[in-house]
Short mmCIF file of C-alpha atoms in Angstrom, two decimals:
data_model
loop_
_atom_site.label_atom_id
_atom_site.label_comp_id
_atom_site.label_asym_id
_atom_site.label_seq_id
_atom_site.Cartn_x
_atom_site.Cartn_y
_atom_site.Cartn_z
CA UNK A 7 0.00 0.00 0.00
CA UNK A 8 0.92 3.61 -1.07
CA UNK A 9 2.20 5.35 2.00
CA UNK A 10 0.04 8.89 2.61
CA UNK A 11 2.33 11.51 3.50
CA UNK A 12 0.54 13.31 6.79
CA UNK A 13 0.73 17.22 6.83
CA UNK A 14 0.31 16.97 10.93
CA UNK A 15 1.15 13.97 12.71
CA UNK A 16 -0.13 13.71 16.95
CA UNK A 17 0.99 11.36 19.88
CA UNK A 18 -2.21 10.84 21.81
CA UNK A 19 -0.83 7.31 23.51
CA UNK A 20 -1.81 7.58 27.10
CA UNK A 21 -4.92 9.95 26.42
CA UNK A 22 -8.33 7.78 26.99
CA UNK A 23 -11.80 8.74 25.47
CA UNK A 24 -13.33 11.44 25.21
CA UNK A 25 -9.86 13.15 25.03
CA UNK A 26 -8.54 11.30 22.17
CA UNK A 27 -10.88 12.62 20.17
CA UNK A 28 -10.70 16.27 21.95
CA UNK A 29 -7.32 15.78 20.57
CA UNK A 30 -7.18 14.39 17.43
CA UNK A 31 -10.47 16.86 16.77
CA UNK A 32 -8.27 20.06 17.71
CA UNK A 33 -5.48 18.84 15.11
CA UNK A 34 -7.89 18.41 12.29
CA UNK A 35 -9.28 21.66 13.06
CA UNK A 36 -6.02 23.31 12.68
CA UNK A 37 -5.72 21.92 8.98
CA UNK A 38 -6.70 22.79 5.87
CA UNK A 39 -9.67 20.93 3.56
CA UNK A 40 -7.59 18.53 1.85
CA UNK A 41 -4.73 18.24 4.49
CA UNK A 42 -4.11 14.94 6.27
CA UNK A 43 -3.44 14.03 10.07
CA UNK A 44 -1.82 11.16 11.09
CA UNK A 45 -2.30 9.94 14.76
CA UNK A 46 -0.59 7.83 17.79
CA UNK A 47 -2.53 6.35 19.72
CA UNK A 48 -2.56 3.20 22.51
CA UNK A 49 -6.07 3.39 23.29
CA UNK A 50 -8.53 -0.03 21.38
CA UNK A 51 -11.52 1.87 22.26
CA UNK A 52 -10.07 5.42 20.55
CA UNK A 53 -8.84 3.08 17.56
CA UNK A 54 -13.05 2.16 17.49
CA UNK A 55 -14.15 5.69 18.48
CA UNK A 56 -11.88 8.03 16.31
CA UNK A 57 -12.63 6.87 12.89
CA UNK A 58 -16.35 6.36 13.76
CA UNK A 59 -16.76 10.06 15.21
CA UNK A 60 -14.09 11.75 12.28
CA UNK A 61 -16.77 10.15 9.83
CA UNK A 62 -19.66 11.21 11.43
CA UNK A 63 -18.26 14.87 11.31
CA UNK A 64 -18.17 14.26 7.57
CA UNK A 65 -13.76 13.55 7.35
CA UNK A 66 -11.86 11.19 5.26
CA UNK A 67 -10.40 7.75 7.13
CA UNK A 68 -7.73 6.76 5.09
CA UNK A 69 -6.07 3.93 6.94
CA UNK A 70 -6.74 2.50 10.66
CA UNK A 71 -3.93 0.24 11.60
CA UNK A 72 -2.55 -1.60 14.36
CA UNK A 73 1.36 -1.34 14.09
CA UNK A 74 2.44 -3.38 17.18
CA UNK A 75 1.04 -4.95 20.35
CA UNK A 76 0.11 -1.58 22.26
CA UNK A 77 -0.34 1.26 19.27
CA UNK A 78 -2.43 2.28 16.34
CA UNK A 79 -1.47 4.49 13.52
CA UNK A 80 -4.79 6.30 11.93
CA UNK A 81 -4.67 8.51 9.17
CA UNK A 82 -7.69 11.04 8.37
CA UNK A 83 -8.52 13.42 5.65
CA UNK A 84 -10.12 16.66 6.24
CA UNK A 85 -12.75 16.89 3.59
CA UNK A 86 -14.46 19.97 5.59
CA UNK A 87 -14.45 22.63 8.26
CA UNK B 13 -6.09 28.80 17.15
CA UNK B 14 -6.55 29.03 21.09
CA UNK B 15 -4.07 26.52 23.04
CA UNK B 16 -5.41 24.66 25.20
CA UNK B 17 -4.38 23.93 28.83
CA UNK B 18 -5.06 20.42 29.83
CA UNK B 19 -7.83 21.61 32.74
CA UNK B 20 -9.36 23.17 29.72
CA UNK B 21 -10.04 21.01 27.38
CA UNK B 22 -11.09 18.35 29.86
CA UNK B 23 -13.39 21.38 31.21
CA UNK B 24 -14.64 21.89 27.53
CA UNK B 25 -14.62 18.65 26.15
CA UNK B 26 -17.79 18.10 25.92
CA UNK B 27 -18.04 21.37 23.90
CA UNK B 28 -15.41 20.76 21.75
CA UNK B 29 -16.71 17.18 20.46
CA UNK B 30 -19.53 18.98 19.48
CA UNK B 31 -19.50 19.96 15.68
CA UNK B 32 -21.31 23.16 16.05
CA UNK B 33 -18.47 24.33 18.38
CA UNK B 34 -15.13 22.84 18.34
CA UNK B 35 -12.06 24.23 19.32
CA UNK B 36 -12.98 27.48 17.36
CA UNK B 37 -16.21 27.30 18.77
CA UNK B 38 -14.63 27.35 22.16
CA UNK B 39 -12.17 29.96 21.10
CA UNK B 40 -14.94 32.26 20.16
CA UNK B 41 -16.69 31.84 23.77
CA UNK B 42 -13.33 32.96 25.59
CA UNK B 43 -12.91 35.92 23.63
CA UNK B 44 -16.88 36.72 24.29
CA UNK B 45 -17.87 39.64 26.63
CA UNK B 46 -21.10 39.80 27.80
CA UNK B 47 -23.11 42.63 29.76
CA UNK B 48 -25.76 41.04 32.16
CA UNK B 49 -28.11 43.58 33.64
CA UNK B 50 -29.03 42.39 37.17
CA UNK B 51 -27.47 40.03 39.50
CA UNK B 52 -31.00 38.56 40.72
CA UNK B 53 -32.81 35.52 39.73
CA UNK B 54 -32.21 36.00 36.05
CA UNK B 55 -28.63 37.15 36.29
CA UNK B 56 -27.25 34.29 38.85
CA UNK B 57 -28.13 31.39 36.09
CA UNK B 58 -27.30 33.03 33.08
CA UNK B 59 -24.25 34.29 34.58
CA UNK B 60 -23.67 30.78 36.49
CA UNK B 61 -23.81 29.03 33.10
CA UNK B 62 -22.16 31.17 30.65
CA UNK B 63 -18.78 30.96 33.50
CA UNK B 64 -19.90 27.56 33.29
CA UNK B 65 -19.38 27.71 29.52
CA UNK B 66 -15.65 29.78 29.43
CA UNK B 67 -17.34 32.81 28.09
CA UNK B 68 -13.61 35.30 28.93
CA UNK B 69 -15.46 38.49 30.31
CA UNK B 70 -18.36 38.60 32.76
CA UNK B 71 -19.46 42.44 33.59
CA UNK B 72 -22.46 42.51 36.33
CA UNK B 73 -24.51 44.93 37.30
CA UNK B 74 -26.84 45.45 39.99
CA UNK B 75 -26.94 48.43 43.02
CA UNK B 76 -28.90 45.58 45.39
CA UNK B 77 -27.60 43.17 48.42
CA UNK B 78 -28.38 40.06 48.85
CA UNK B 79 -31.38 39.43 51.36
CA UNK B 80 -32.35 36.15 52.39
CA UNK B 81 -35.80 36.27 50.48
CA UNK B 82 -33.67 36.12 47.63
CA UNK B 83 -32.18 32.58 48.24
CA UNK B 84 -35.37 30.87 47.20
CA UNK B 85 -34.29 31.26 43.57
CA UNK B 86 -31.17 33.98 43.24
CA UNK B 87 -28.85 30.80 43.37
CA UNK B 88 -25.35 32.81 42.82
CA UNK B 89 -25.97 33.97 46.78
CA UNK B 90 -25.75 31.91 49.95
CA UNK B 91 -26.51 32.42 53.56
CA UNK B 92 -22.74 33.34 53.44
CA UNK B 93 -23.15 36.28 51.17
CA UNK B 94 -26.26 38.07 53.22
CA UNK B 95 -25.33 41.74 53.02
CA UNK B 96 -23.05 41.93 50.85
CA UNK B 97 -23.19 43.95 47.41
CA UNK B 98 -25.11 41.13 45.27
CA UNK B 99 -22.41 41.29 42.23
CA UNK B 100 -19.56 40.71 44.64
CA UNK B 101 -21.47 37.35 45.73
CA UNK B 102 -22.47 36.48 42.23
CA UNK B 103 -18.41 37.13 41.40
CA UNK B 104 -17.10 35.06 43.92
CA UNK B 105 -19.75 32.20 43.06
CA UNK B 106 -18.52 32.18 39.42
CA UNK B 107 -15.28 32.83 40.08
CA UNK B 108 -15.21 29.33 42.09
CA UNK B 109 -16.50 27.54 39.08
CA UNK B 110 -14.30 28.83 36.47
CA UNK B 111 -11.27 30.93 37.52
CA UNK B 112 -10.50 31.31 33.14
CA UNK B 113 -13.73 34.02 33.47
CA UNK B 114 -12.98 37.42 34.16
CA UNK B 115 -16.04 38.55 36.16
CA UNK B 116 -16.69 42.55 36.41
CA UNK B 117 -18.67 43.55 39.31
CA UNK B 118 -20.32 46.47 38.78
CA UNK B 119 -22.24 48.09 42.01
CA UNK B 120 -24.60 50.78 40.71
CA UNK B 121 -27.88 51.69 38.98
CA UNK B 122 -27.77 52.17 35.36
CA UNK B 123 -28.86 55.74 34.20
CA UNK B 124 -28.69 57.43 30.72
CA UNK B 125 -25.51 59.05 31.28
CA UNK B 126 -23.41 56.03 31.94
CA UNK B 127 -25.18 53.24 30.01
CA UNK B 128 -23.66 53.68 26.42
CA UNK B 129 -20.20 54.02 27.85
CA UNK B 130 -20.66 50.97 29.88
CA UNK B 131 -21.67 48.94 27.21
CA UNK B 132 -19.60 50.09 24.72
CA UNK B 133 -17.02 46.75 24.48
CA UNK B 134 -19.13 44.55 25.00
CA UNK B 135 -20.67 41.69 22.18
CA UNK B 136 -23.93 40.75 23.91
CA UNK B 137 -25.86 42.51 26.78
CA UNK B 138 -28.56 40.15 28.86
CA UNK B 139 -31.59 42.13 30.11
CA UNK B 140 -32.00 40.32 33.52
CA UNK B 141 -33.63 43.68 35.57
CA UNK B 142 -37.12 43.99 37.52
CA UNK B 143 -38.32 47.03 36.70
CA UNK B 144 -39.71 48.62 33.04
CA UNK B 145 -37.03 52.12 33.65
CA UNK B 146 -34.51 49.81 33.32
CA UNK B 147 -36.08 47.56 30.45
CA UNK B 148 -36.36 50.22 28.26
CA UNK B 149 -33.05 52.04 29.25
CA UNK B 150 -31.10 49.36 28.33
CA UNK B 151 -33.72 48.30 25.27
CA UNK B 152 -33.03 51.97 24.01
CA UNK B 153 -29.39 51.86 24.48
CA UNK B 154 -28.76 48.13 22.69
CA UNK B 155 -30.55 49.80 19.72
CA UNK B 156 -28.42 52.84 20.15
CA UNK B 157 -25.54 50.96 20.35
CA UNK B 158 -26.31 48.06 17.95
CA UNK B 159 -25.56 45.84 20.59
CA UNK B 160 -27.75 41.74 20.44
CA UNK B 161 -30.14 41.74 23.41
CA UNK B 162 -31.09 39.17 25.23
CA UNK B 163 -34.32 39.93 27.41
CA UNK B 164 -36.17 37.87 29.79
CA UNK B 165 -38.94 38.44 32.33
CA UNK B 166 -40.61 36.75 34.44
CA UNK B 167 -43.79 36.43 36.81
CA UNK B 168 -45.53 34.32 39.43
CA UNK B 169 -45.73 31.07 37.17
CA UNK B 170 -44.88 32.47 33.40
CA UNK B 171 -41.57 33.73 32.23
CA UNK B 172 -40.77 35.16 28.28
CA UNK B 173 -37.34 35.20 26.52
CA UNK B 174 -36.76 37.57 23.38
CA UNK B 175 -33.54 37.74 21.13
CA UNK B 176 -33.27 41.81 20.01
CA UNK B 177 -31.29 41.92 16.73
CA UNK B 178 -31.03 45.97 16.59
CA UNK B 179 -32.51 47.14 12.60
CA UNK B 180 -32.44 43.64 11.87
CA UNK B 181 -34.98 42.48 14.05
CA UNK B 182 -37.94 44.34 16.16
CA UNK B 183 -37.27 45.99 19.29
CA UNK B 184 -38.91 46.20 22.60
CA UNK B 185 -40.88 49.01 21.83
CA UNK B 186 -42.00 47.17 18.70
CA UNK B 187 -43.45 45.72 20.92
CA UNK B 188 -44.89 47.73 23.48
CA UNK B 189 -43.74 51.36 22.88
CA UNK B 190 -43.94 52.84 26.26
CA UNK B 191 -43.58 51.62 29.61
CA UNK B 192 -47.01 50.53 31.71
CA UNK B 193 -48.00 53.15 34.19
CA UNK B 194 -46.25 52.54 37.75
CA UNK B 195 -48.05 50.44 39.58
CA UNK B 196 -49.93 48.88 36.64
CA UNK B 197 -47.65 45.75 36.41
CA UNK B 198 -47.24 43.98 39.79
CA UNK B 199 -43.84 43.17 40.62
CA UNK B 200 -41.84 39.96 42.25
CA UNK B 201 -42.35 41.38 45.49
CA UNK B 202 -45.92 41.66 44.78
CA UNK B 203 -47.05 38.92 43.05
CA UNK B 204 -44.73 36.26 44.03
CA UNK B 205 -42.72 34.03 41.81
CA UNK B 206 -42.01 30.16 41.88
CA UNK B 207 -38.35 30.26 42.66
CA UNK B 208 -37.18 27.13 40.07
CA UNK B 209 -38.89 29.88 36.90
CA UNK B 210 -35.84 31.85 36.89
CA UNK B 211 -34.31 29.33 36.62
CA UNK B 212 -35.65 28.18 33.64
CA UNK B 213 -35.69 31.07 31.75
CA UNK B 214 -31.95 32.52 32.44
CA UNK B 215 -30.87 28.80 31.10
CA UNK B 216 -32.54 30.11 28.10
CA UNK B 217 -31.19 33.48 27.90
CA UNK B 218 -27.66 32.11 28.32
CA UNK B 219 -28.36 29.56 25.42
CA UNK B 220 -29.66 32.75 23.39
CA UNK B 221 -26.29 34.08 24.11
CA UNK B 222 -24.20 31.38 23.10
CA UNK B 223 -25.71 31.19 19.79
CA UNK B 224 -25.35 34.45 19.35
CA UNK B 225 -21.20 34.05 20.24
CA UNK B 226 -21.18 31.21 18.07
CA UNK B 227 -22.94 32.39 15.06
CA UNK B 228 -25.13 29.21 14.92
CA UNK B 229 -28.40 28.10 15.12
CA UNK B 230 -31.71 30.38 15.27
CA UNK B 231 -32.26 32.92 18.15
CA UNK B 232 -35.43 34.40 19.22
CA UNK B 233 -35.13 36.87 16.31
CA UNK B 234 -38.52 38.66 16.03
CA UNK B 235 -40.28 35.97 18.53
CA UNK B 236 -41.47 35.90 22.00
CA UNK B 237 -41.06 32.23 23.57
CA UNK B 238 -43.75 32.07 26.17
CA UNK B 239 -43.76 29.33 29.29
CA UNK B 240 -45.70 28.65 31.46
CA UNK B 241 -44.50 26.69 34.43
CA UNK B 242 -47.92 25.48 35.98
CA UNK B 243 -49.14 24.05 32.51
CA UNK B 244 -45.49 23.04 30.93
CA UNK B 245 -46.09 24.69 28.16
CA UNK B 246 -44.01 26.62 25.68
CA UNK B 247 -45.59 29.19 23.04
CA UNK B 248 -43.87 31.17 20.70
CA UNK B 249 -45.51 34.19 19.19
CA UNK B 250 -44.14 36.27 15.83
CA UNK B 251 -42.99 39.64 16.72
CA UNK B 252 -42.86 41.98 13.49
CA UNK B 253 -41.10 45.10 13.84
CA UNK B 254 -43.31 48.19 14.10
CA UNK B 255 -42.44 50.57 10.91
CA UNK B 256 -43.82 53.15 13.25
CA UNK B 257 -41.62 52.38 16.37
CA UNK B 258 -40.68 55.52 18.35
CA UNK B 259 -37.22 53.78 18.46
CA UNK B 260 -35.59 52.06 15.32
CA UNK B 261 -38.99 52.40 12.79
CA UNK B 262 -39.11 54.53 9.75
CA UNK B 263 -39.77 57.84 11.93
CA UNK B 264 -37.75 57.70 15.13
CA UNK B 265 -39.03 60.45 18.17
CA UNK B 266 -37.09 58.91 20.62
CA UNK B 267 -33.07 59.62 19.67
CA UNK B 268 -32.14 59.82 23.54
CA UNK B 269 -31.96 57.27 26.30
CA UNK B 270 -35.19 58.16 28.73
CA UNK B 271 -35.09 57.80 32.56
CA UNK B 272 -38.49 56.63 33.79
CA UNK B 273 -37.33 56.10 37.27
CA UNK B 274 -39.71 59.22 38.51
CA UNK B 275 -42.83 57.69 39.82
CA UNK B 276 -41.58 54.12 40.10
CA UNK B 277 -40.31 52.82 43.76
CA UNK B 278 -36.92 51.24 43.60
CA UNK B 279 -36.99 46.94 43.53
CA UNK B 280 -35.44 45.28 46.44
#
């Protein structure tokens, strides 16, 4: 798979619900339409939660992915304000 | 973009996962100032919740103290704060929940000399008073000033809530163009109130307020939201604006602020 080169990347490991998505909401707010946020994260329920809620506010999951034992990498497009 | 402290966005999480709000959303309510006429049963909630809410500047007015008759619904005031200057108590209240708000207690009456001045930097201005001089002073003076103004009232078992968009929307006087005759109208003191009402309404106001900060939604724009605590029942009626109001119609009489304090006795 083509890697997607992020314009912001986070590290939200150690953060639990709702502030993973607090978080990761704050970063995509700070991009443009178009841009794309990459996120750390070590939370299974956030790995469920993010992508469900970035959706639902009407952004772009690229790729959910589970890159080891503890972390997930998730990569969103903003496709509006 | 704002940066966060950690206390704050746990404090506004729950606004910030909203999508009508966000982070900018959030942003926008600290930068808000907001003028709230009276420190009494209207003032404490909408006061109490907009702190609540992160709204950055607070300004209070009222000349009253706090008496224990008003702890059945004033809910910014304790047994604690009994004498003392009711916008002090209100400030210390708010300033418990939410040391980011800047709370500005103003002591004092409002009169037509100082009221422009007053609320000169300020975005919104809540009508929380008791009394029709002061209604239509500060009615006169948003209009004036262009300034969004969020009225309530309330009465025994029935409280209203009105959004004033100045030449947008209709006014006060749109809607009644002169004060009742003293006396006319009884007041809190007179005809009692149930204590929770306030309550109610201010909630409302502050909501009114918020949308306004925020820029989203509908506000009570040219309505009058009606309820009526014993039945539980809402109504809202249409308000047009009066192309002959004395105040922002097509022929305007009234281009100063008006004291109608003579005549009236002063509210406790």
């Amino acid at each position: 798979m083509e890697e997607i080169a992020a314009d912001k990347r986070i590290n939200i490991k150690g953060f639990v619900c709702p502030y993973t998505f607090v978080k990761a909401k704050l970063a995509i707010e700070s991009l443009e339409v178009g841009q794309v946020l990459e996120i750390l994260l070590d939370s299974e329920e956030a790995s469920r939660n993010i992508p469900k809620s970035m959706e639902d506010h009407g952004q772009k999951m690229l790729k959910n992915e589970k890159i080891n034992d503890t972390d997930w990498i998730l990569v969103v497009r903003k496709e509006r304000e | 973009m704002m940066d966060f402290t950690d206390d704050q966005l746990q404090r506004y999480s729950r606004h910030i996962i909203l999508p009508e709000v966000g982070g900018k959303g959030q942003a926008k309510i600290a930068g808000a100032k907001v003028f709230i006429v009276g420190a009494g049963g209207l003032g404490c909630p909408v006061g109490y919740y907009l702190t609540a809410a992160g709204v950055g500047t607070i300004a209070l007015v009222d000349n009253d103290s706090v008496e224990m008759s008003n702890l059945q619904r004033q809910i910014a005031h304790s047994v604690n704060t009994i004498g003392m200057p009711k916008v002090e108590s209100a400030k210390r209240t708010f300033e418990a929940l939410n040391p980011d708000v800047r709370v500005i207690a103003m002591q004092r009456r409002l009169s037509k000399d100082d009221i422009l001045d007053l609320i000169r930097d300020y975005d919104v201005v809540v009508d929380g008073s008791d009394n029709f001089p002061t209604r239509y002073l500060v009615n006169d003076a948003c209009v004036m000033a262009g300034k969004p103004l969020v009225s309530g009232a309330i009465l025994r078992f029935e409280g209203q809530v009105t959004t004033i968009v100045p030449h947008d929307g209709p006014c006060y006087r749109c809607l009644f163009e002169e004060p009742p005759p003293a006396g006319l109208v009884p007041s809190c003191q007179e005809a009692g109130v149930l204590g929770v009402l306030p309550g109610v309404i201010g909630a409302l106001q502050a909501t009114e307020v918020l949308k306004l900060i925020l820029g989203k939604g509908e506000v009570l724009k040219g309505e009058l939201l009606i309820y009526n605590a014993l039945k539980t029942e809402f109504r809202k009626v249409k308000v047009p604006r009066n192309p002959s109001c004395p105040l922002c119609g097509e022929h305007r009489t009234i281009t100063e602020l008006v004291d109608y304090n003579e005549g009236y006795c002063s509210m406790p």
